PDB file of C-alpha atoms in Angstrom:
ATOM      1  CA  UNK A  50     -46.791 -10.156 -34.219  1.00 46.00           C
ATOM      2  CA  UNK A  51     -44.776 -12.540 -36.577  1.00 49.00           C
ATOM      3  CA  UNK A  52     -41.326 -13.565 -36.298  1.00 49.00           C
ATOM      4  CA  UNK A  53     -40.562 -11.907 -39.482  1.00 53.00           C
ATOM      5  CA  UNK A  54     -41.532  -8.538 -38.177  1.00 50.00           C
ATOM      6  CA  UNK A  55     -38.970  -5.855 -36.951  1.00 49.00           C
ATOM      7  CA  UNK A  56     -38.815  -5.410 -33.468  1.00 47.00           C
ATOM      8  CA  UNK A  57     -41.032  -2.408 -32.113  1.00 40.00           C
ATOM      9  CA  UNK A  58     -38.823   0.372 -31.353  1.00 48.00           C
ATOM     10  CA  UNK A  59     -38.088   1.264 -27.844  1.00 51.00           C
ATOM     11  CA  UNK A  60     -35.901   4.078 -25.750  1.00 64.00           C
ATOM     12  CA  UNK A  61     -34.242   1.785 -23.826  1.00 70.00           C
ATOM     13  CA  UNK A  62     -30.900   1.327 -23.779  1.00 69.00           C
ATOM     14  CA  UNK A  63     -29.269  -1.542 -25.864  1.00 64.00           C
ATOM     15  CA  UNK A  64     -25.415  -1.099 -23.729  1.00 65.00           C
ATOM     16  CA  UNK A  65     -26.671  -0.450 -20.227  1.00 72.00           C
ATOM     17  CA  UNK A  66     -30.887  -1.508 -20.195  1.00 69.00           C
ATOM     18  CA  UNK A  67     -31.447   2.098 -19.179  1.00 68.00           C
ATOM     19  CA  UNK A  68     -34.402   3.698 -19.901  1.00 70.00           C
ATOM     20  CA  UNK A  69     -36.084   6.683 -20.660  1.00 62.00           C
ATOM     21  CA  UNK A  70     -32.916   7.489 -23.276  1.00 58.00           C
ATOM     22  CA  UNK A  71     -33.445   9.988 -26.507  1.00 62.00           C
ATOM     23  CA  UNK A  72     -30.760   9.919 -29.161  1.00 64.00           C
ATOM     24  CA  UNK A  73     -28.004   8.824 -26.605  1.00 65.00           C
ATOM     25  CA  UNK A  74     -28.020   7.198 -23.143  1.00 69.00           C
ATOM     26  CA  UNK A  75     -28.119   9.631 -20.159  1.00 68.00           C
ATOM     27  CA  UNK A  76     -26.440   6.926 -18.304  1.00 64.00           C
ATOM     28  CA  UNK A  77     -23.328   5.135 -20.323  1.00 66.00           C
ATOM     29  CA  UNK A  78     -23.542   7.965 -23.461  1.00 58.00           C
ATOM     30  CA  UNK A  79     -23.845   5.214 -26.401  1.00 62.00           C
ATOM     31  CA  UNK A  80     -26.262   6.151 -29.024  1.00 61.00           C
ATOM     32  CA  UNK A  81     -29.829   4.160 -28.664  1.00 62.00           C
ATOM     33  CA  UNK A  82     -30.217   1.717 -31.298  1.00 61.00           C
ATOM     34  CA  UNK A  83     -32.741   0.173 -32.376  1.00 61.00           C
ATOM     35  CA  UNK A  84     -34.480  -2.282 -35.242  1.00 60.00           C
ATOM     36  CA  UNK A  85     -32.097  -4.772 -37.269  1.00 63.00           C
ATOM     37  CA  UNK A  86     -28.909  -4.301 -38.901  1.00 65.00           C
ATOM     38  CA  UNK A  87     -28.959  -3.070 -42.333  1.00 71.00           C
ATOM     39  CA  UNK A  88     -26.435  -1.981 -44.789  1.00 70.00           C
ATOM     40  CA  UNK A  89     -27.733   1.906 -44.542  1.00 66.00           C
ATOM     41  CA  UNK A  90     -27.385   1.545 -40.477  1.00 64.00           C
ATOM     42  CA  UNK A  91     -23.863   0.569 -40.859  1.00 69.00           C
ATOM     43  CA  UNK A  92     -22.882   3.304 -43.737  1.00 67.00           C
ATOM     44  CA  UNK A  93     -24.742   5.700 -40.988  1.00 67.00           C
ATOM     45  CA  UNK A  94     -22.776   4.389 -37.852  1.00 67.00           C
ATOM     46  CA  UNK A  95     -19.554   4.604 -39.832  1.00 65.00           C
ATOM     47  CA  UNK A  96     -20.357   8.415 -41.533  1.00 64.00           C
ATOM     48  CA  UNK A  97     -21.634   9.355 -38.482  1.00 66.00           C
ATOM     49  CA  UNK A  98     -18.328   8.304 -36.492  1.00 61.00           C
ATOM     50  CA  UNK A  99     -15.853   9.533 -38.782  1.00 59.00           C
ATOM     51  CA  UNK A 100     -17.571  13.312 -39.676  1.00 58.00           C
ATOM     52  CA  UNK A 101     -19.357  13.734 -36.593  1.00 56.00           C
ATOM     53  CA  UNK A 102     -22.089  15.355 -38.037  1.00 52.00           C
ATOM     54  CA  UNK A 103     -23.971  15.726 -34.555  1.00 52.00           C
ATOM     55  CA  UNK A 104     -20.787  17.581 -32.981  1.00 58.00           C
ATOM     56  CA  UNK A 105     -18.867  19.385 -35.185  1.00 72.00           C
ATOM     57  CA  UNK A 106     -17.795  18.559 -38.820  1.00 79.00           C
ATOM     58  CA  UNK A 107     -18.968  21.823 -40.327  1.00 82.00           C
ATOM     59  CA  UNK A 108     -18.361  24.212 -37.176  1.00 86.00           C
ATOM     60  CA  UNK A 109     -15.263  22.106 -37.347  1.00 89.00           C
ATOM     61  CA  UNK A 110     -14.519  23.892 -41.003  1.00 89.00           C
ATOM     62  CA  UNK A 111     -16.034  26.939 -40.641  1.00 89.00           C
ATOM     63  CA  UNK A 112     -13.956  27.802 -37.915  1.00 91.00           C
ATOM     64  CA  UNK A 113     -10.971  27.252 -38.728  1.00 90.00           C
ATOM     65  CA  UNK A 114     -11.180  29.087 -41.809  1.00 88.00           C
ATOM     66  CA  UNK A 115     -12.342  32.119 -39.922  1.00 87.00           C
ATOM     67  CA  UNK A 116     -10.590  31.842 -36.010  1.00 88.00           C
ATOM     68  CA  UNK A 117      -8.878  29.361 -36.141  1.00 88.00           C
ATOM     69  CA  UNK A 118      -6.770  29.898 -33.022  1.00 88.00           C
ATOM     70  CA  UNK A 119      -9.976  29.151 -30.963  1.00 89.00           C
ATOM     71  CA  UNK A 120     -10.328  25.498 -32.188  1.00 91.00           C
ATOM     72  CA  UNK A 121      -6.949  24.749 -31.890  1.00 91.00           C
ATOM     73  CA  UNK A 122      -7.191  26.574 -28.094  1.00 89.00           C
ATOM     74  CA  UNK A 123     -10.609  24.755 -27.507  1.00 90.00           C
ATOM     75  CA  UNK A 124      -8.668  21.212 -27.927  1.00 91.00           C
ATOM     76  CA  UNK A 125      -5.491  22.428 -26.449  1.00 89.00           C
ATOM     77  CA  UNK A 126      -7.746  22.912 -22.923  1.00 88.00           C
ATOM     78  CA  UNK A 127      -9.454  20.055 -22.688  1.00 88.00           C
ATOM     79  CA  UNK A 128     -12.575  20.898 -24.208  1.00 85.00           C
ATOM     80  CA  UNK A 129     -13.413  18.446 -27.406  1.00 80.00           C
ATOM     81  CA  UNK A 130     -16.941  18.447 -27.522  1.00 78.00           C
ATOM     82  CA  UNK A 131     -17.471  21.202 -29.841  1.00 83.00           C
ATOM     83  CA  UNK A 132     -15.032  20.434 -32.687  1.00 88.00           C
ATOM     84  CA  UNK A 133     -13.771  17.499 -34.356  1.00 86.00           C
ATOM     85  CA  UNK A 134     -10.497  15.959 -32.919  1.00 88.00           C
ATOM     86  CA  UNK A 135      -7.122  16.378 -34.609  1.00 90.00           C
ATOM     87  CA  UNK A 136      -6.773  12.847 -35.416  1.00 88.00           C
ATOM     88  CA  UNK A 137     -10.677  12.426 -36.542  1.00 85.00           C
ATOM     89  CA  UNK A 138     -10.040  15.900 -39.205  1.00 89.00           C
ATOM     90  CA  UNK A 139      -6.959  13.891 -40.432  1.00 87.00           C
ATOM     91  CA  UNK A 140      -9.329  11.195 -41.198  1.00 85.00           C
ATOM     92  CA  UNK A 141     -12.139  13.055 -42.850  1.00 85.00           C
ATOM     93  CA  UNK A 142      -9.726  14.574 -45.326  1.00 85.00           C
ATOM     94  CA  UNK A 143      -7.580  11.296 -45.979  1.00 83.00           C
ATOM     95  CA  UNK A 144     -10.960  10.601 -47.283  1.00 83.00           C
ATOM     96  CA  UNK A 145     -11.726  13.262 -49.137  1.00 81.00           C
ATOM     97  CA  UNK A 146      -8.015  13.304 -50.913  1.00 78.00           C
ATOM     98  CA  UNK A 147      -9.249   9.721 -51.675  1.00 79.00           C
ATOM     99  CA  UNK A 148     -12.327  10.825 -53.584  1.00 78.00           C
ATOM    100  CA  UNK A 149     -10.237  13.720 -55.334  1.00 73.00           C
ATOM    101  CA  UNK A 150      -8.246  11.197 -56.246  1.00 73.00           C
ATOM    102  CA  UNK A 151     -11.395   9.420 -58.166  1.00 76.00           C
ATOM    103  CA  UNK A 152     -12.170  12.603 -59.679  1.00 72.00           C
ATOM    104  CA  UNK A 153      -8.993  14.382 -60.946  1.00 65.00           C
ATOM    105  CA  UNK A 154      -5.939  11.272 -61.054  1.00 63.00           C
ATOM    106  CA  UNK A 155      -3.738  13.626 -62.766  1.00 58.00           C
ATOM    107  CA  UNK A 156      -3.956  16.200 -60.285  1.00 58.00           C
ATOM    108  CA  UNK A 157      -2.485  16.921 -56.578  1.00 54.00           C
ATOM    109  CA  UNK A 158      -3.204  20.167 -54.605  1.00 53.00           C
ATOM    110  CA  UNK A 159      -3.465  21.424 -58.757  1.00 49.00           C
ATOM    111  CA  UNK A 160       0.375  22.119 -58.980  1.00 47.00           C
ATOM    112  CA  UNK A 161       1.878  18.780 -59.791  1.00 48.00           C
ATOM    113  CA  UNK A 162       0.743  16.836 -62.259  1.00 48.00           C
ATOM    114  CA  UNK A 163       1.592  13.054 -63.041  1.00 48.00           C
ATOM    115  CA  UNK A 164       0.644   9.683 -64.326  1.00 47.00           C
ATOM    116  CA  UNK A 165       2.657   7.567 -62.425  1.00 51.00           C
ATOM    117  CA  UNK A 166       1.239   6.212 -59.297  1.00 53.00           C
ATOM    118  CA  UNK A 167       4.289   5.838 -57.551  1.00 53.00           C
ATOM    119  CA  UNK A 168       5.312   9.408 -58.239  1.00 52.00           C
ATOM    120  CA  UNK A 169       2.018  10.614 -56.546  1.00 57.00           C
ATOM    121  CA  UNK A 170       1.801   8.818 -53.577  1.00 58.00           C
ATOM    122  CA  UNK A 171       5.547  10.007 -52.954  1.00 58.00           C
ATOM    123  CA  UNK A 172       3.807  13.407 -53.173  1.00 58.00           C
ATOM    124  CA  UNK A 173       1.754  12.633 -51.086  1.00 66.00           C
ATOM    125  CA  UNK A 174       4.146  11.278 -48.478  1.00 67.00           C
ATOM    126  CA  UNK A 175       6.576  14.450 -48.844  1.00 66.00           C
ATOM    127  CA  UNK A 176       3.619  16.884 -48.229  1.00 70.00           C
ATOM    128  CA  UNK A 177       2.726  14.327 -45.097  1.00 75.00           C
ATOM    129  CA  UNK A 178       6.340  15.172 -44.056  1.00 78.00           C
ATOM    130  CA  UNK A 179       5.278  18.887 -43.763  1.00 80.00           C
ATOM    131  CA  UNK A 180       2.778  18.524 -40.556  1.00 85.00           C
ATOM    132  CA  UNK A 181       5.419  17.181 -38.823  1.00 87.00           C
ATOM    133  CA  UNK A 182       8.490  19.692 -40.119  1.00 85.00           C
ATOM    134  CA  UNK A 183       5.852  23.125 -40.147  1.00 85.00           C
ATOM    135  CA  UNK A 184       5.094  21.680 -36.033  1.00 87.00           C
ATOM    136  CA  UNK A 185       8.933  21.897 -35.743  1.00 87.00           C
ATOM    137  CA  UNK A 186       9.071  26.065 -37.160  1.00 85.00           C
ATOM    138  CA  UNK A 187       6.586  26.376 -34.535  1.00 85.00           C
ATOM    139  CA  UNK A 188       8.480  24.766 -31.797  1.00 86.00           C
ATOM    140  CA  UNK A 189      11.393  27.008 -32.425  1.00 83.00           C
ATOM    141  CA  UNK A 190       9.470  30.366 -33.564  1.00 80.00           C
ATOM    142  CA  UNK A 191       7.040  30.274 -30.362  1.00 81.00           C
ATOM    143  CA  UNK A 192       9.210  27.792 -27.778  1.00 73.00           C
ATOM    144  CA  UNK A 193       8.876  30.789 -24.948  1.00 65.00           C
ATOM    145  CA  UNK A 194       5.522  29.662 -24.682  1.00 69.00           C
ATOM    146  CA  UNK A 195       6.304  26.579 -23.156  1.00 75.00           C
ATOM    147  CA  UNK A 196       4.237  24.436 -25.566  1.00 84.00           C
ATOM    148  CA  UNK A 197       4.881  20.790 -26.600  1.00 88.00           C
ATOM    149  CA  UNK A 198       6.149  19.643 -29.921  1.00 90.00           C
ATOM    150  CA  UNK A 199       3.070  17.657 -30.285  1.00 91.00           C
ATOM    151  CA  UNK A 200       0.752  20.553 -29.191  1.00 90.00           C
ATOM    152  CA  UNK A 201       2.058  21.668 -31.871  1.00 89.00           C
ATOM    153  CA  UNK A 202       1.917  19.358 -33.916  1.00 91.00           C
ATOM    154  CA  UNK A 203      -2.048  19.477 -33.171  1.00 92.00           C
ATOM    155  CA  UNK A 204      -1.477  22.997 -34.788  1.00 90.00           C
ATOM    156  CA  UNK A 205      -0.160  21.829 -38.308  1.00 89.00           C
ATOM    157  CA  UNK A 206      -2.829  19.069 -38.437  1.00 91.00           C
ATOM    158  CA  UNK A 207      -5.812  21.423 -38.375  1.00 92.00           C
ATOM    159  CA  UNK A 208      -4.134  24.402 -40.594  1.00 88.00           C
ATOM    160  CA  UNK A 209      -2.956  20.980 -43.413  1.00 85.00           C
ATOM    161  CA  UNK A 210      -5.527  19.694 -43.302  1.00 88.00           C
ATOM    162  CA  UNK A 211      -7.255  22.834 -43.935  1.00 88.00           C
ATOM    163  CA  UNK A 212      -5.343  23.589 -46.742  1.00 83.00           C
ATOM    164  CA  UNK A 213      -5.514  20.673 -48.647  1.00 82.00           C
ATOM    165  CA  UNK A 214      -9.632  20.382 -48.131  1.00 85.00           C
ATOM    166  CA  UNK A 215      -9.754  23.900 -49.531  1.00 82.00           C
ATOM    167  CA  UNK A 216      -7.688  23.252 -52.228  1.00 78.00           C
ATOM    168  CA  UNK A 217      -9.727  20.378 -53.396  1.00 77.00           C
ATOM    169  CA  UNK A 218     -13.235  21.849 -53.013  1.00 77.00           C
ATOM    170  CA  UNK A 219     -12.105  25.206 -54.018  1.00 75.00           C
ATOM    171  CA  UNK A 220      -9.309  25.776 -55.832  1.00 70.00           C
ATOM    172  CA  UNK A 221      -8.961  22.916 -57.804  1.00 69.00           C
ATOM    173  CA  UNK A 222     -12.442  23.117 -59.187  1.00 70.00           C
ATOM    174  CA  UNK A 223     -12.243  26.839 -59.756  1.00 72.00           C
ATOM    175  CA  UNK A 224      -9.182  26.096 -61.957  1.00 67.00           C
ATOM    176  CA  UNK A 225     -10.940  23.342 -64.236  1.00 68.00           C
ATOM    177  CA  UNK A 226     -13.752  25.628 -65.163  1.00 72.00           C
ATOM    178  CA  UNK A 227     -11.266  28.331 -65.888  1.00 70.00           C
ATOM    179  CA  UNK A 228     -10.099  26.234 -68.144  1.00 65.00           C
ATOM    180  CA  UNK A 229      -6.139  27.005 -66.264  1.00 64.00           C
ATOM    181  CA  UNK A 230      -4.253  23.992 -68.118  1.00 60.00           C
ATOM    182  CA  UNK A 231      -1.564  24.274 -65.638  1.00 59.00           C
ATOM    183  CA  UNK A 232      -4.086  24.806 -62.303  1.00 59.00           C
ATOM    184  CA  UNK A 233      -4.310  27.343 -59.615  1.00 59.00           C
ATOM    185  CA  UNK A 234      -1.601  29.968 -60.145  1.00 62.00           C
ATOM    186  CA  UNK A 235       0.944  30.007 -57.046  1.00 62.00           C
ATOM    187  CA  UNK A 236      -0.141  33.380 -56.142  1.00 63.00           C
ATOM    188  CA  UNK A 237      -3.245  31.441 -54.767  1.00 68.00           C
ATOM    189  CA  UNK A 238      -1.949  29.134 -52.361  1.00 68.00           C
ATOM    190  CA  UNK A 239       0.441  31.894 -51.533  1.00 71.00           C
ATOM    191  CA  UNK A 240      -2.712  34.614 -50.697  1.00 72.00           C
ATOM    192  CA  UNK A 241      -4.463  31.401 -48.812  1.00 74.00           C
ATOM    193  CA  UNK A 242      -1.287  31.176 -46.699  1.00 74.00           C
ATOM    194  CA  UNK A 243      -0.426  34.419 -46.135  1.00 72.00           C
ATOM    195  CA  UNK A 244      -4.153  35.231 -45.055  1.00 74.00           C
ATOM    196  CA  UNK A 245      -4.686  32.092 -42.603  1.00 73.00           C
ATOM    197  CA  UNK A 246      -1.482  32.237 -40.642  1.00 76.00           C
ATOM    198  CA  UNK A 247      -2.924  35.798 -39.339  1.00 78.00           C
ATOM    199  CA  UNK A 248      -4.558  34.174 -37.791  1.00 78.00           C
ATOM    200  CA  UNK A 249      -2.840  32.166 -35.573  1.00 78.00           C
ATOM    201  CA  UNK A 250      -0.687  34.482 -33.615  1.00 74.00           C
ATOM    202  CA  UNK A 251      -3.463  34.566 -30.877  1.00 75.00           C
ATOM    203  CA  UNK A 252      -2.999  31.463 -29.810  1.00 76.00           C
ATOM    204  CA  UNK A 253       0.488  32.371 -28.976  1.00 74.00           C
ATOM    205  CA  UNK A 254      -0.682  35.147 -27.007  1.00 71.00           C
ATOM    206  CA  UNK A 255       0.790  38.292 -30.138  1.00 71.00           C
ATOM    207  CA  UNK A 256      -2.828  39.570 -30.608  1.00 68.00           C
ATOM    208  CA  UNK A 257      -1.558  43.033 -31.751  1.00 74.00           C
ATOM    209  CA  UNK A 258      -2.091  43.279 -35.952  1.00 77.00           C
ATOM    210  CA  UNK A 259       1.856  44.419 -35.867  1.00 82.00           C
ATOM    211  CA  UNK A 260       2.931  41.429 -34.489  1.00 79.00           C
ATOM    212  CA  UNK A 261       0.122  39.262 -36.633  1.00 79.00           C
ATOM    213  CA  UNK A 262       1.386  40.617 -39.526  1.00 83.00           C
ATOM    214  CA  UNK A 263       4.890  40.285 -38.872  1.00 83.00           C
ATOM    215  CA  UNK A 264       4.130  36.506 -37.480  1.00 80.00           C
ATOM    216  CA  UNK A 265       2.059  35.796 -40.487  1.00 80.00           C
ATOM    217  CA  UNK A 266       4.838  37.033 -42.949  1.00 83.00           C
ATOM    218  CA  UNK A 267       7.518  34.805 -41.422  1.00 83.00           C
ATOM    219  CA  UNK A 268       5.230  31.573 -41.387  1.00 82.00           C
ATOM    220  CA  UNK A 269       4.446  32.466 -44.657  1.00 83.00           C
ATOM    221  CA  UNK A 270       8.162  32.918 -45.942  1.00 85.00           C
ATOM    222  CA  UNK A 271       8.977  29.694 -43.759  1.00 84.00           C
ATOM    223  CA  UNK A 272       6.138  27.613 -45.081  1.00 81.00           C
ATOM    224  CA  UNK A 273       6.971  28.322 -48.685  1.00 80.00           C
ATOM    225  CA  UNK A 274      10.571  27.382 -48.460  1.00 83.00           C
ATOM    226  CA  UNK A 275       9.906  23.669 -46.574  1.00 80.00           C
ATOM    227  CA  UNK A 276       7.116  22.935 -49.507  1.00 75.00           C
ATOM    228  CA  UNK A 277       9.775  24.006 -52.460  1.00 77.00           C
ATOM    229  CA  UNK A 278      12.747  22.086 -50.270  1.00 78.00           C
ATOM    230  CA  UNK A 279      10.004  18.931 -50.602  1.00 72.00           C
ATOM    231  CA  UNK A 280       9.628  19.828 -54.304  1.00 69.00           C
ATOM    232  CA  UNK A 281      12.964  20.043 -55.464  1.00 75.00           C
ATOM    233  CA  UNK A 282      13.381  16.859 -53.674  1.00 72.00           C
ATOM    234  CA  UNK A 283      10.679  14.931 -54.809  1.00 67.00           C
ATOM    235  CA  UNK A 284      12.054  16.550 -58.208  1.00 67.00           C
ATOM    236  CA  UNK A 285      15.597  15.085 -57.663  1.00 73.00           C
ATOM    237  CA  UNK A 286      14.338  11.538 -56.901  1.00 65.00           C
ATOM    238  CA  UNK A 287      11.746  11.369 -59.611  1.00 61.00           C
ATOM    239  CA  UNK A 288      12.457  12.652 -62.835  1.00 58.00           C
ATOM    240  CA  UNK A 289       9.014  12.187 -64.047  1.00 55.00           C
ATOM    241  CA  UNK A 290       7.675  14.584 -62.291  1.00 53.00           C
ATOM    242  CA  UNK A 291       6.740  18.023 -63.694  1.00 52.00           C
ATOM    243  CA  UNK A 292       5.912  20.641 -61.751  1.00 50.00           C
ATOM    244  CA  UNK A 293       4.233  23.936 -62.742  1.00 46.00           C
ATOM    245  CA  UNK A 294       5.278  26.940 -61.440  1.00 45.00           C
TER     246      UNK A 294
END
């Protein structure tokens, strides 16, 4: 066989020399890799890390649209094999606000609209400011339950980061072939809120609808005044910025 060949694939391992390995190692866990190094192999290593497609990405998403109390609960005890990571979910949609971005530069979350760069990633940063405020309401509203700040903080990552992915693959594009000048109609986001945080109360341990509800409402109310207290902010230090309401 010539030099210029690619070497014949094997099972063994590249990390550890073990063989008999399928798609990862049974003894050190890396993934078995073989032939050269291309450009596609490193666009694969690097999708593959950041949306762990093999574990999670879209059980990730469906999931927390529908219960998402149990991913949440699933990282909270120890068991991260199933669903993406709150730090790798923050990562998959930092991309994907990146590529809405490249698609609609005039828009963010379809409520504000603006051409000045600075303005926007200001935005940006105020509705970054929320994860760690909304983890705060949660620290005070369910502190009997003897969870951390950051635990909940894990919380506000997953339901954000939610929010804004759903916003940009739904609502945003539902509004621009509607033709709505002014995008998505509060009511919306509003319905989206009111709907997920239902959902939550579980984790909490208030599975009763009455106390759901009544949960649900109060996040809702709560949640609404910390994003128009980042508005009228953002409002009062740039007065380039229109908003519609």
């Amino acid at each position: 066989m010539g030099s210029g060949q690619p070497p014949v694939a094997t099972r063994t391992c590249t990390n550890c020399g073990a063989s008999g390995a399928k798609a990862y190692c049974p003894d050190c866990g890396q993934h078995v890799v073989n032939g050269r190094i291309t450009a596609g192999s490193i666009l694969s290593e690097f999708f593959s890390w950041v949306f762990n497609v093999d574990r999670g990405l879209w059980l990730t998403l469906r999931d927390l649209l529908v219960r998402p109390a149990r991913v949440v609960g699933e990282y909270w005890a120890g068991r991260r094999g199933i669903y993406l990571g709150p730090v790798r979910f923050l990562l998959v949609v930092v991309l994907l606000v990146s590529l809405h971005e490249l698609l609609f530069p005039d828009e963010f979350l379809g409520v504000l609209h603006t051409t000045d760069g600075e303005v926007k990633l200001m935005v940006q940063f105020l509705f970054g400011l929320l994860m760690p405020l909304a983890a705060l309401v949660l620290l005070l509203r369910y502190g009997w339950r003897k969870r951390t700040y950051w635990e909940h903080l894990v919380t506000t990552i997953y339901f954000m980061g939610l929010l804004l992915i759903v916003s940009m693959l739904i609502i945003d594009p539902m509004a621009l072939l509607l033709d709505l000048e002014d995008g998505a109609p509060p009511w919306v986001f509003t319905g989206f809120l009111g709907a997920h945080f239902v959902l939550y109360p579980p984790l909490y341990g208030r599975a009763g609808w009455r106390q759901r509800l009544l949960d649900g409402l109060v996040l809702t109310v709560i949640f609404l005044a910390l994003s128009l207290g980042c508005l009228l902010l953002l409002a009062t230090l740039s007065p380039d910025l229109e908003v519609a309401m």
